[in-house]
PDB file of C-alpha atoms in Angstrom:
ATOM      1  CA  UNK A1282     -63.595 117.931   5.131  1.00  0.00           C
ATOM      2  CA  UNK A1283     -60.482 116.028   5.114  1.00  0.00           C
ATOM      3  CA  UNK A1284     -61.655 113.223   3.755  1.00  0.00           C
ATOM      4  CA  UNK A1285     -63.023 115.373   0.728  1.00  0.00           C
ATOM      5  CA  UNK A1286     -59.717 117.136   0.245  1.00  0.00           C
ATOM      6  CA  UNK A1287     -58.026 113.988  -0.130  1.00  0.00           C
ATOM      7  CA  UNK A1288     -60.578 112.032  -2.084  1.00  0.00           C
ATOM      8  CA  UNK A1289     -60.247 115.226  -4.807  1.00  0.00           C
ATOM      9  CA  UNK A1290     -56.982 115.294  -4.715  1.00  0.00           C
ATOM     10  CA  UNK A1291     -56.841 111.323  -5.377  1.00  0.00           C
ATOM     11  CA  UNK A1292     -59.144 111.848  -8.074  1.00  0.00           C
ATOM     12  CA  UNK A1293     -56.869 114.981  -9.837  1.00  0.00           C
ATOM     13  CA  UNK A1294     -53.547 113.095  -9.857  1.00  0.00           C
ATOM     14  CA  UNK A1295     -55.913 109.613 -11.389  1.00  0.00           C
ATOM     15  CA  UNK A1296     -56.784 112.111 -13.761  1.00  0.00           C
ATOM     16  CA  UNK A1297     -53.319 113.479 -14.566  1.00  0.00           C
ATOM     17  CA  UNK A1298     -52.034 109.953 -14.921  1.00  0.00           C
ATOM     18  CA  UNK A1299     -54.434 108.527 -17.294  1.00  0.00           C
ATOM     19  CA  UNK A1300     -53.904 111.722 -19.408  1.00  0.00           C
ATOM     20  CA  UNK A1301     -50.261 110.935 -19.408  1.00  0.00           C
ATOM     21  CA  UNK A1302     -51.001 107.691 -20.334  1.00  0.00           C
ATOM     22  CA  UNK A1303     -53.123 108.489 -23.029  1.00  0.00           C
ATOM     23  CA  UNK A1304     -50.748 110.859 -24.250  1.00  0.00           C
ATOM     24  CA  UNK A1305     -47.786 108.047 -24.481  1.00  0.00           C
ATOM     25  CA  UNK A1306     -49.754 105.722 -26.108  1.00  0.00           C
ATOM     26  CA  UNK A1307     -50.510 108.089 -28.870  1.00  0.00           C
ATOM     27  CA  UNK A1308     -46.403 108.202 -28.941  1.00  0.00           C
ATOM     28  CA  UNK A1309     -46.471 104.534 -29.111  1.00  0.00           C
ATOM     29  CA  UNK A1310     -48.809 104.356 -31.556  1.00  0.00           C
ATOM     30  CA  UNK A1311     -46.861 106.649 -33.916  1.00  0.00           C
ATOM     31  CA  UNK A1312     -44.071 104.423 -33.236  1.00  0.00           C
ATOM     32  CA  UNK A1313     -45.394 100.637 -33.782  1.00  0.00           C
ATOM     33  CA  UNK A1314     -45.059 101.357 -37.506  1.00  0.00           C
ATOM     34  CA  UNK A1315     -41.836 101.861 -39.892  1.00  0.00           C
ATOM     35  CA  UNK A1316     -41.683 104.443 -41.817  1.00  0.00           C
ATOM     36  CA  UNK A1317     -42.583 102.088 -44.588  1.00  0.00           C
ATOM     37  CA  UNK A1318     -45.402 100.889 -43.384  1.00  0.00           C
ATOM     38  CA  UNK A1319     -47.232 104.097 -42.855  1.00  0.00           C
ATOM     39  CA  UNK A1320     -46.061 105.157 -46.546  1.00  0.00           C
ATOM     40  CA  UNK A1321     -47.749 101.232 -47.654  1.00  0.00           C
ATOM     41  CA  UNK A1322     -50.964 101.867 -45.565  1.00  0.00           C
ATOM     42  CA  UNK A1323     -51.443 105.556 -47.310  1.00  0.00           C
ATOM     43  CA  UNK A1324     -51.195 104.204 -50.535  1.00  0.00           C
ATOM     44  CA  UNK A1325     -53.614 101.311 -49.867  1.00  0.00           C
ATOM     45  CA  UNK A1326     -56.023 103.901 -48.356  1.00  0.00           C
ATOM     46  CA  UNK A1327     -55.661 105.797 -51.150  1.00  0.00           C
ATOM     47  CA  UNK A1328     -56.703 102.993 -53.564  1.00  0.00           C
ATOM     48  CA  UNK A1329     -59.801 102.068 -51.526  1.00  0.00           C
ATOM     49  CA  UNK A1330     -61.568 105.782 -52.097  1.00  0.00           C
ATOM     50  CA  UNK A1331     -64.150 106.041 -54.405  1.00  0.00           C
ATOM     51  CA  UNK A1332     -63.117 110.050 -55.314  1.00  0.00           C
ATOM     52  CA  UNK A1333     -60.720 112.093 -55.127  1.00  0.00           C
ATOM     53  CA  UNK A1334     -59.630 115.602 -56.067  1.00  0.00           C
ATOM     54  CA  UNK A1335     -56.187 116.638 -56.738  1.00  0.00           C
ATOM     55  CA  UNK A1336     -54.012 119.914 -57.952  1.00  0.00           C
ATOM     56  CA  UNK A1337     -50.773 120.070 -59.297  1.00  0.00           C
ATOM     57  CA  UNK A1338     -48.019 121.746 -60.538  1.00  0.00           C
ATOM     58  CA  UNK A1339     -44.583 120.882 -62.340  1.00  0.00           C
ATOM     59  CA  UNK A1340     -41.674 122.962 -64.048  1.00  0.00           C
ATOM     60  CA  UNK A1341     -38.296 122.228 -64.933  1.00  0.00           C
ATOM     61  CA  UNK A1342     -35.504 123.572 -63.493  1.00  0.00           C
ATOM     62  CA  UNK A1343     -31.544 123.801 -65.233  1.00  0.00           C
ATOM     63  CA  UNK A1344     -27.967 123.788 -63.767  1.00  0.00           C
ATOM     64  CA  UNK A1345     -29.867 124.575 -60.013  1.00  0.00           C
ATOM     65  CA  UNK A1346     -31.899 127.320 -61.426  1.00  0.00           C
ATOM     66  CA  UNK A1347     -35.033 128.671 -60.498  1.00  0.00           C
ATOM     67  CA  UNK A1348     -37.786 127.036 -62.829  1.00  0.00           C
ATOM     68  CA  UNK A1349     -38.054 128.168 -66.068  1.00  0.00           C
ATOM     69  CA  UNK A1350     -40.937 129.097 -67.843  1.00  0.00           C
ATOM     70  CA  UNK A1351     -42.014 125.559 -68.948  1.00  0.00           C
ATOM     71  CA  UNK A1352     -44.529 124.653 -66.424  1.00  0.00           C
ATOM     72  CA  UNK A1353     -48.389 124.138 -66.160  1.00  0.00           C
ATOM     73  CA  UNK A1354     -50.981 123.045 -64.027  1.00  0.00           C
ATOM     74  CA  UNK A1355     -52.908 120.044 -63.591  1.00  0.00           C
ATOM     75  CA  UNK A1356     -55.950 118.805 -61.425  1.00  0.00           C
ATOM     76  CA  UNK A1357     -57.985 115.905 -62.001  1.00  0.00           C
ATOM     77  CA  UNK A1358     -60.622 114.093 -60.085  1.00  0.00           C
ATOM     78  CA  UNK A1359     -61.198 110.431 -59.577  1.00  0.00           C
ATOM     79  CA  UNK A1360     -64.899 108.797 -59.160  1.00  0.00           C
ATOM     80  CA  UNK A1361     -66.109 105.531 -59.086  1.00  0.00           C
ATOM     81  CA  UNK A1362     -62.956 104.116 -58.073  1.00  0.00           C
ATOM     82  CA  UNK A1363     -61.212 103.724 -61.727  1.00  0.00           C
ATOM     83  CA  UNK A1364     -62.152 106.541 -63.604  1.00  0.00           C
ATOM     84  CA  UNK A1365     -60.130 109.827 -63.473  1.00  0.00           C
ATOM     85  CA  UNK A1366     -60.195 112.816 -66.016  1.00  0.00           C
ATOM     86  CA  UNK A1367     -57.791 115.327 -65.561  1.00  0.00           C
ATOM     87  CA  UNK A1368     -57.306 118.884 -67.108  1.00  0.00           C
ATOM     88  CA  UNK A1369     -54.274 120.465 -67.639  1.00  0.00           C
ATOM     89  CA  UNK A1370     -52.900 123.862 -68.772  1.00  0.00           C
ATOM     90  CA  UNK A1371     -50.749 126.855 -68.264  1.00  0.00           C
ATOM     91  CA  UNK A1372     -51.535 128.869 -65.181  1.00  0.00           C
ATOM     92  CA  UNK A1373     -53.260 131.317 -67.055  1.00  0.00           C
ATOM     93  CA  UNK A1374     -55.325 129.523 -68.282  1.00  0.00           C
ATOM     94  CA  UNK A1375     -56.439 127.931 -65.624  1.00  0.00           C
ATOM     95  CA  UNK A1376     -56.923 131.832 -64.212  1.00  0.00           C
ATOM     96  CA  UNK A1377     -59.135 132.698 -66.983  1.00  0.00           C
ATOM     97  CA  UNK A1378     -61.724 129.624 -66.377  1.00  0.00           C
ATOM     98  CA  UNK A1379     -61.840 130.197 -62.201  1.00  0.00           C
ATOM     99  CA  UNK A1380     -60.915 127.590 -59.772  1.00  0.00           C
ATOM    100  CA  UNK A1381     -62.477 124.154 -60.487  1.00  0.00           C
ATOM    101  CA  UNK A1382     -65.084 124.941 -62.859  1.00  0.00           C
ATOM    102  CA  UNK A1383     -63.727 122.782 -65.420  1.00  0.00           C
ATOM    103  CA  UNK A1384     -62.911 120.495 -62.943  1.00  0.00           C
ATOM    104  CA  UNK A1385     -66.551 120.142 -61.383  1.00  0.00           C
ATOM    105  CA  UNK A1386     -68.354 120.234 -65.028  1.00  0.00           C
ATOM    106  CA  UNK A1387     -65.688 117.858 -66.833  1.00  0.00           C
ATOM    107  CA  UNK A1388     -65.253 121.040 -69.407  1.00  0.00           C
ATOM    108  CA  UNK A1389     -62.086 123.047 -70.901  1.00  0.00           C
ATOM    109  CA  UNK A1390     -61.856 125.895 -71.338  1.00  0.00           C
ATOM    110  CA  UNK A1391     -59.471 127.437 -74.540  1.00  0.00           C
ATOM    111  CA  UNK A1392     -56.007 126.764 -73.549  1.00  0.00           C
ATOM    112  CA  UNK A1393     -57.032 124.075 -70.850  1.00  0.00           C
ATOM    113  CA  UNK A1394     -57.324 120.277 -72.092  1.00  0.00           C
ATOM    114  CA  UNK A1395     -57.914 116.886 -71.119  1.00  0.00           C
ATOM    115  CA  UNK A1396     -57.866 113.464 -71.043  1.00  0.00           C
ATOM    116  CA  UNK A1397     -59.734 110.507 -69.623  1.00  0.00           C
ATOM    117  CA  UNK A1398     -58.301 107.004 -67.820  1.00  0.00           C
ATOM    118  CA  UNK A1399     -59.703 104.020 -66.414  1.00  0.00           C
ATOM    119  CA  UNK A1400     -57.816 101.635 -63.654  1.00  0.00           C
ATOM    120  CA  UNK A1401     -57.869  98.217 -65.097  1.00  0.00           C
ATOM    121  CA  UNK A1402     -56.031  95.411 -63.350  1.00  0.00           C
ATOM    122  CA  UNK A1403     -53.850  98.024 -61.569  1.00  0.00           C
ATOM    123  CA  UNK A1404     -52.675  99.874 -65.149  1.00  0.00           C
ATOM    124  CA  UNK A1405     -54.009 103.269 -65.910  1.00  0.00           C
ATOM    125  CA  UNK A1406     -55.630 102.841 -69.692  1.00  0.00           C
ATOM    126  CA  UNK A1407     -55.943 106.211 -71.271  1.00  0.00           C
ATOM    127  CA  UNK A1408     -59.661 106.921 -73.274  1.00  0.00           C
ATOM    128  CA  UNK A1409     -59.991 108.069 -76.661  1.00  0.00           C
ATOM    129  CA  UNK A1410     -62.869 110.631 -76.953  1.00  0.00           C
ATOM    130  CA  UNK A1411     -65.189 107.236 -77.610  1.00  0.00           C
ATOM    131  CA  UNK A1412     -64.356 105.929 -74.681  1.00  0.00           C
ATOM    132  CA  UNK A1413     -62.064 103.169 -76.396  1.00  0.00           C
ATOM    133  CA  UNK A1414     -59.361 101.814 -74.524  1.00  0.00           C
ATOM    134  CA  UNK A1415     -55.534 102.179 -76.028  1.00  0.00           C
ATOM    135  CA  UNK A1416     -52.548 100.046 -75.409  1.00  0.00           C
ATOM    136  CA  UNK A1417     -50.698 103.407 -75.069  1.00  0.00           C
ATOM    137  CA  UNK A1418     -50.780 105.393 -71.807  1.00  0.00           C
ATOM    138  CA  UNK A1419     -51.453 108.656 -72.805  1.00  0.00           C
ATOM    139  CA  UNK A1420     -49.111 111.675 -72.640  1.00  0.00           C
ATOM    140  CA  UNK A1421     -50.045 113.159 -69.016  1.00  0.00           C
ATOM    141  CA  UNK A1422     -50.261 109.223 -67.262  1.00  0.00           C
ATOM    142  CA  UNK A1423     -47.011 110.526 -66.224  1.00  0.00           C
ATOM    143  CA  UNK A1424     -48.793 113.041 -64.315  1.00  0.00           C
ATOM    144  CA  UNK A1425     -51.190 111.068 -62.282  1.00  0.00           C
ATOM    145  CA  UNK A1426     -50.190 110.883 -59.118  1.00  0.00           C
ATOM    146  CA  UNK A1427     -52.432 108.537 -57.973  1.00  0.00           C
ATOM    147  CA  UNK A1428     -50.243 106.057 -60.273  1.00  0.00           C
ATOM    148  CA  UNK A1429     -46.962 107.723 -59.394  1.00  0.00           C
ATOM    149  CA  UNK A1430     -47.603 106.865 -55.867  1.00  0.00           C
ATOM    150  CA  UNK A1431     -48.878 103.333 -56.781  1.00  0.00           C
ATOM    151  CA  UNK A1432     -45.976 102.350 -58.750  1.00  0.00           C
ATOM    152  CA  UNK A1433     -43.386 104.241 -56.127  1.00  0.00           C
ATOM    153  CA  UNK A1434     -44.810 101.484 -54.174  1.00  0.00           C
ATOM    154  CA  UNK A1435     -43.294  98.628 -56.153  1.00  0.00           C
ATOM    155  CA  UNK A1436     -39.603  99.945 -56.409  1.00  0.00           C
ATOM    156  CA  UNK A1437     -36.360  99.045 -54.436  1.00  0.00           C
ATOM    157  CA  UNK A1438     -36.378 102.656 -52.422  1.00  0.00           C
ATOM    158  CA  UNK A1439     -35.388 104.101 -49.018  1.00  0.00           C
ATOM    159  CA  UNK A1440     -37.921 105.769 -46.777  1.00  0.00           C
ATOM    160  CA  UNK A1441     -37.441 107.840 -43.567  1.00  0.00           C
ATOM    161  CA  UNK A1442     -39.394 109.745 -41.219  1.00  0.00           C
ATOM    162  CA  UNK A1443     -38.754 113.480 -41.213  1.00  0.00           C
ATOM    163  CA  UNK A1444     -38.555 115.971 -38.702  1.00  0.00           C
ATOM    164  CA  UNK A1445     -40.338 119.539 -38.009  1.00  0.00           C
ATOM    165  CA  UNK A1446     -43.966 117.853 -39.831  1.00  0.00           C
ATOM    166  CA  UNK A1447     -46.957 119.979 -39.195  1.00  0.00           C
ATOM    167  CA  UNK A1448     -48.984 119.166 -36.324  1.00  0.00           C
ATOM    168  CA  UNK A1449     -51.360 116.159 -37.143  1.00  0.00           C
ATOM    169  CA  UNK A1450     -49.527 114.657 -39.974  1.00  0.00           C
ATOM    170  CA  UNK A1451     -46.677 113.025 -40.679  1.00  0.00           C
ATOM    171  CA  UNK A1452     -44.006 113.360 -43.639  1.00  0.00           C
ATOM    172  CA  UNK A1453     -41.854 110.567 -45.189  1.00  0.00           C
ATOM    173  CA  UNK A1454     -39.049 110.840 -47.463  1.00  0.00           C
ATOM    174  CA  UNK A1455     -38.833 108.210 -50.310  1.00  0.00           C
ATOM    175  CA  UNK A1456     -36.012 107.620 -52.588  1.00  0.00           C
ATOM    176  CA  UNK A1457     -35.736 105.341 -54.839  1.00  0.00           C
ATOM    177  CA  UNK A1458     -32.124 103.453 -55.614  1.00  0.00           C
ATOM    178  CA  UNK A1459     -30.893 105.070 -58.917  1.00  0.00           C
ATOM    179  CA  UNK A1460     -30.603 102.211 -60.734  1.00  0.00           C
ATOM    180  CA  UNK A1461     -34.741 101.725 -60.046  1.00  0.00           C
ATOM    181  CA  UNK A1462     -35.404 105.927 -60.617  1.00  0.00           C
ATOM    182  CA  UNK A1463     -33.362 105.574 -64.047  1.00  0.00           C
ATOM    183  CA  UNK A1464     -35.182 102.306 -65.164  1.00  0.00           C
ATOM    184  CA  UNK A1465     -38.626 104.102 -63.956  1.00  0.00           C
ATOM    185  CA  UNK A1466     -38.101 107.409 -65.851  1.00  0.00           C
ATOM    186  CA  UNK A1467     -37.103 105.164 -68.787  1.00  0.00           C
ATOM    187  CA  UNK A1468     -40.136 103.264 -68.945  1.00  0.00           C
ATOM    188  CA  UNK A1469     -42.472 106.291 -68.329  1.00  0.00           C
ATOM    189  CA  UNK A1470     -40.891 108.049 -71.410  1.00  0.00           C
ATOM    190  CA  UNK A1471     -40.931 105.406 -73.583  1.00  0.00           C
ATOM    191  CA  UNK A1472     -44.440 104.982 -72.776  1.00  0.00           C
ATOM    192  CA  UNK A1473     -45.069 108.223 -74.007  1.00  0.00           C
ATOM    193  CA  UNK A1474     -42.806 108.069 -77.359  1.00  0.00           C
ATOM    194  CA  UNK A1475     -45.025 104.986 -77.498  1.00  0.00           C
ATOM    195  CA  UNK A1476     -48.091 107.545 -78.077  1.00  0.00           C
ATOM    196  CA  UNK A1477     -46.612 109.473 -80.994  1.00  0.00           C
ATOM    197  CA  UNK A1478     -45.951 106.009 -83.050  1.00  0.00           C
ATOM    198  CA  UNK A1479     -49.620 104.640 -83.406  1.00  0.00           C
ATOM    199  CA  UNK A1480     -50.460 108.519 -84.254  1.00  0.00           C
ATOM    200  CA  UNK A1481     -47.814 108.533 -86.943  1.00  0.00           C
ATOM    201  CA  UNK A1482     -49.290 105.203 -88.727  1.00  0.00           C
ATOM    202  CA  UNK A1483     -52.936 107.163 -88.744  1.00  0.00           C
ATOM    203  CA  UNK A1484     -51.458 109.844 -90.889  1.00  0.00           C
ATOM    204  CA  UNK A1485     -50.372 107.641 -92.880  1.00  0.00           C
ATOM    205  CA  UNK A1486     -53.281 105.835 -93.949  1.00  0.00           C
ATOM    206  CA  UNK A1487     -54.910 108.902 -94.339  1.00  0.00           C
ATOM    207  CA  UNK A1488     -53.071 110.742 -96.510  1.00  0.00           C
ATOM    208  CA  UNK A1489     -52.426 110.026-100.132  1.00  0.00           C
ATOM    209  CA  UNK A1490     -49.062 108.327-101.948  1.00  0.00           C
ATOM    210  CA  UNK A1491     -47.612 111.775-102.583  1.00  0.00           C
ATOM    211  CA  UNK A1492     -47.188 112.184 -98.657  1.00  0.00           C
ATOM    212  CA  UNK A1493     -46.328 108.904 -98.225  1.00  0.00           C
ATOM    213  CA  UNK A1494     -42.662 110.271 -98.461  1.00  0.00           C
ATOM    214  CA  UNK A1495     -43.392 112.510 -95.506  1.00  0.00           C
ATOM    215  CA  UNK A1496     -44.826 109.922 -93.091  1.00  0.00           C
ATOM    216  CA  UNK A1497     -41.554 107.640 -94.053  1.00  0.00           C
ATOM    217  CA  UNK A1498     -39.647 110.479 -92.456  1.00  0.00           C
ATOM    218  CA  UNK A1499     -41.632 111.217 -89.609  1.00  0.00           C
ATOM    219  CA  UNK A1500     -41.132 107.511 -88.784  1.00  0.00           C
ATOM    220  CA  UNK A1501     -37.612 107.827 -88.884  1.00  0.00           C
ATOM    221  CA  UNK A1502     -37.073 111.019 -86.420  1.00  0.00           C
ATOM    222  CA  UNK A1503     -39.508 109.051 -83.882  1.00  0.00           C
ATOM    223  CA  UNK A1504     -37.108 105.896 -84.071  1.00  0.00           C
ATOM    224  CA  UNK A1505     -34.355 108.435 -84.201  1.00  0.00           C
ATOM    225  CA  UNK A1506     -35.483 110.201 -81.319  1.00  0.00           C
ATOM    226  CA  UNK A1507     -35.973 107.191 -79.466  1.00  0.00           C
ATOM    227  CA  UNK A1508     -32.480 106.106 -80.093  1.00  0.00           C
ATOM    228  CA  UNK A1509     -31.279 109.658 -79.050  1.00  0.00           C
ATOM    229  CA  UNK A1510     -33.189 109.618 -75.555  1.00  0.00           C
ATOM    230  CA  UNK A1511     -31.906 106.021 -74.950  1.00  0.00           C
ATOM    231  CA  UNK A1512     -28.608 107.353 -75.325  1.00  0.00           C
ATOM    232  CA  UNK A1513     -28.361 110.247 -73.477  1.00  0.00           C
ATOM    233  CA  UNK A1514     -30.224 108.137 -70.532  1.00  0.00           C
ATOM    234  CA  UNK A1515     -27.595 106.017 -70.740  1.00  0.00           C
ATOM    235  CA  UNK A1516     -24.710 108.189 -69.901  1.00  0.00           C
ATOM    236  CA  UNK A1517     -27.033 109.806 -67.495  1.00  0.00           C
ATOM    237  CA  UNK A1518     -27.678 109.387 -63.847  1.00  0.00           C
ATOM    238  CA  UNK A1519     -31.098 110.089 -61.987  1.00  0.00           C
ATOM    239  CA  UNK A1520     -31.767 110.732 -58.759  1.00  0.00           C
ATOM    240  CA  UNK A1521     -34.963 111.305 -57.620  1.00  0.00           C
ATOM    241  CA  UNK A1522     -36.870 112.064 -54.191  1.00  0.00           C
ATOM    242  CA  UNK A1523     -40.407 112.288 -52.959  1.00  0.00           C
ATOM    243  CA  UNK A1524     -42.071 114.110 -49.852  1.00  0.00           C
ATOM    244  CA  UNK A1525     -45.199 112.196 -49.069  1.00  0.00           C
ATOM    245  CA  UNK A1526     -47.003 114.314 -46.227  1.00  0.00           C
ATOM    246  CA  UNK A1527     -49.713 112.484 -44.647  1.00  0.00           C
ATOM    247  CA  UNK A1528     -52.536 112.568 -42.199  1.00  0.00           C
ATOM    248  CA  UNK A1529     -51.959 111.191 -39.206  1.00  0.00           C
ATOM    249  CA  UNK A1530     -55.714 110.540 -38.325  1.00  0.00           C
ATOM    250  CA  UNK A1531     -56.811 109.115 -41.412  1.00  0.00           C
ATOM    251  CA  UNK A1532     -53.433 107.658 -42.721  1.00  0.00           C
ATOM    252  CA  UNK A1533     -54.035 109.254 -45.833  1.00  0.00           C
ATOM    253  CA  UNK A1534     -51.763 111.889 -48.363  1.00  0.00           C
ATOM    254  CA  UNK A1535     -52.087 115.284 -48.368  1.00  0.00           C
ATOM    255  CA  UNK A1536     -49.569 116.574 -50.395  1.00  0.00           C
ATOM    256  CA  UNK A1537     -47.168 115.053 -52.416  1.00  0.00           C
ATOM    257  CA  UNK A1538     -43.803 116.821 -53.734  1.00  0.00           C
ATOM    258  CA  UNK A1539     -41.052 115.548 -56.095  1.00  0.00           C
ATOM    259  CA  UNK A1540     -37.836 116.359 -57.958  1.00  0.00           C
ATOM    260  CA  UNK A1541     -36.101 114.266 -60.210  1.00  0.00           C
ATOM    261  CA  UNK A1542     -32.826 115.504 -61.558  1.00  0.00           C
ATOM    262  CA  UNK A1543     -30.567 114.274 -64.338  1.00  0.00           C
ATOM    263  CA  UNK A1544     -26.878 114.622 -64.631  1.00  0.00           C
ATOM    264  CA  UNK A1545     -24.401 114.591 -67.367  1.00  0.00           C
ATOM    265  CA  UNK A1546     -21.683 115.560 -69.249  1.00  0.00           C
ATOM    266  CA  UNK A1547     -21.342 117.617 -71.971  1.00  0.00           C
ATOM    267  CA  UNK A1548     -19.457 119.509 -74.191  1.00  0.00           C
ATOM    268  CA  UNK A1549     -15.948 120.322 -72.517  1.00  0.00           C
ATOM    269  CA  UNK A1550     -17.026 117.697 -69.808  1.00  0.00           C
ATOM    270  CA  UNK A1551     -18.785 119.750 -68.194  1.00  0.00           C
ATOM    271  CA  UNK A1552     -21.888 118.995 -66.009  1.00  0.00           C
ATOM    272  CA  UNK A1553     -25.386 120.024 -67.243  1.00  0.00           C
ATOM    273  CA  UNK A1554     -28.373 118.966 -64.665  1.00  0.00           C
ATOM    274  CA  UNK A1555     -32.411 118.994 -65.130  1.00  0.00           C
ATOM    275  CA  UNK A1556     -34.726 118.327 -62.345  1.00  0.00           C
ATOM    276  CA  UNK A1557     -38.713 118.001 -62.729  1.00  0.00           C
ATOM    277  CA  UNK A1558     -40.404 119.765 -59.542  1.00  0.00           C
ATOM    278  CA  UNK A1559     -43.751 118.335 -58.946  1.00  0.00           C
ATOM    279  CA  UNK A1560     -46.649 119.322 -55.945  1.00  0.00           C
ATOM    280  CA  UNK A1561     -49.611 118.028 -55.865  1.00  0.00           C
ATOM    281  CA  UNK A1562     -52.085 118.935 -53.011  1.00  0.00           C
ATOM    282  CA  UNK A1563     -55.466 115.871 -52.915  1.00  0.00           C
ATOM    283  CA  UNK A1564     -58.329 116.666 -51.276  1.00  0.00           C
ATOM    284  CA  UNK A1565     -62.077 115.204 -50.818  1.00  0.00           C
ATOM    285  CA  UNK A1566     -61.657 111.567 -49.846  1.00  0.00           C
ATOM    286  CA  UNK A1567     -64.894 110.055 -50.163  1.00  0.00           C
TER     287      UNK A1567
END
């Protein structure tokens, strides 16, 4: 009876130490990579799904204010790898149509629109209604957050792990150095002044010499415009910071939030600030 007692009670504290053991490796695990690498490996998981399904929402806030009233939603939905059409809208209407019905049936409904891409050596190409391929992106690339991430990727940046994450998933903060955020934001915006050019030179080969005057003008507030945003980027400075939060079992993102704010001075040298809050939540990985 002895011999029983003691054999269980080997067998119990066996027990006790291989779940301890178990339960330190999962700590080591967590810790054998950098922050970095499990923000690389969730973007690279990312990129090897064949769909996903995202939802999203952005506003902009002034002088640390609440957001105003310009915001809207988004979702989109990525198959096959490289194709993604996403809709986009006020919240409204996204009420009035129900959750994901446009989304499921690649419809909009009044008030909702949307556009098509197509990943093509690791650009996003936005699609015309035909399905041909532009040189521009398109007005709402900005807005794909499957790029975002992908090109967040590439910059100088600082990433840390931070504390009090939900149970099973981990949440890294990335920031890039302003001098990369300011250069990014650049590029994205001229991308999509880039849009409203090609546009501009339709009209005018569709209209006849008496508007001709019209288009000339229209031409010069977009290069006007252009100058004007390249100057007030200029005296500007950008910071910008991301909140990747990510599964710890399958490595992959969950939710994604953002602000990017821009400082400067104006009038009486004061400061006047902007910030662009971003969430995104992504959901069925196949």
């Amino acid at each position: 009876m002895d011999d029983g007692m003691h054999w269980r009670k080997q067998w119990v504290m066996q027990g006790c130490v291989f779940l301890i053991i178990c339960v330190l490796s999962g700590c080591v695990l967590d810790r054998q990579y950098t922050p970095e690498q499990i923000f690389r490996r969730a973007v690279a998981g990312m990129a090897g799904r064949e769909r996903i399904t995202f939802s999203g929402q952005t506003g902009i806030r002034t002088d640390g204010g609440l957001p105003t009233a310009k915001q809207f939603e988004y979702r989109g939905k990525l198959r096959n790898h490289d194709e993604l059409i996403m809709h986009w809208g006020s919240t409204e209407a996204f009420r009035k149509q129900g959750d994901y019905v446009a989304l499921k049936e690649d419809k909009s409904e009044p008030g909702v629109t949307h556009e098509r891409f197509f990943r093509q050596n690791g650009k996003w190409i936005t699609l015309t209604a035909g399905d041909t391929s532009m040189v521009q992106n398109g007005m709402l690339n900005r807005f794909n957050p499957i790029q975002e991430l992908e090109e967040l990727n590439t910059l100088n940046k600082s990433i840390r792990m931070e504390k009090g994450a939900a149970r099973g998933t981990w949440v890294v903060r990335i920031e890039p150095e302003p001098a990369s955020a300011k250069r990014w934001l650049k590029e994205r915006l001229m991308e999509e002044m880039n849009t409203l050019n090609p546009q501009i030179r339709i009209l005018k080969t569709q209209h006849t010499e008496t508007n001709q005057e019209l288009q000339q003008k229209l031409s010069q507030v977009w290069k006007q415009s252009c100058e004007d945003m390249n100057n007030q980027l200029e005296h500007s400075s950008v910071q910008t910071v991301y909140h990747l939060t990510i599964d710890r079992q399958t490595g992959l993102p969950l939710k994604l939030s953002s602000e990017c704010r821009i400082s400067r001075q104006v009038a009486n040298e004061e400061q006047h600030q902007e910030a662009l809050i971003t969430r995104v939540v992504f959901e069925d990985y196949k």
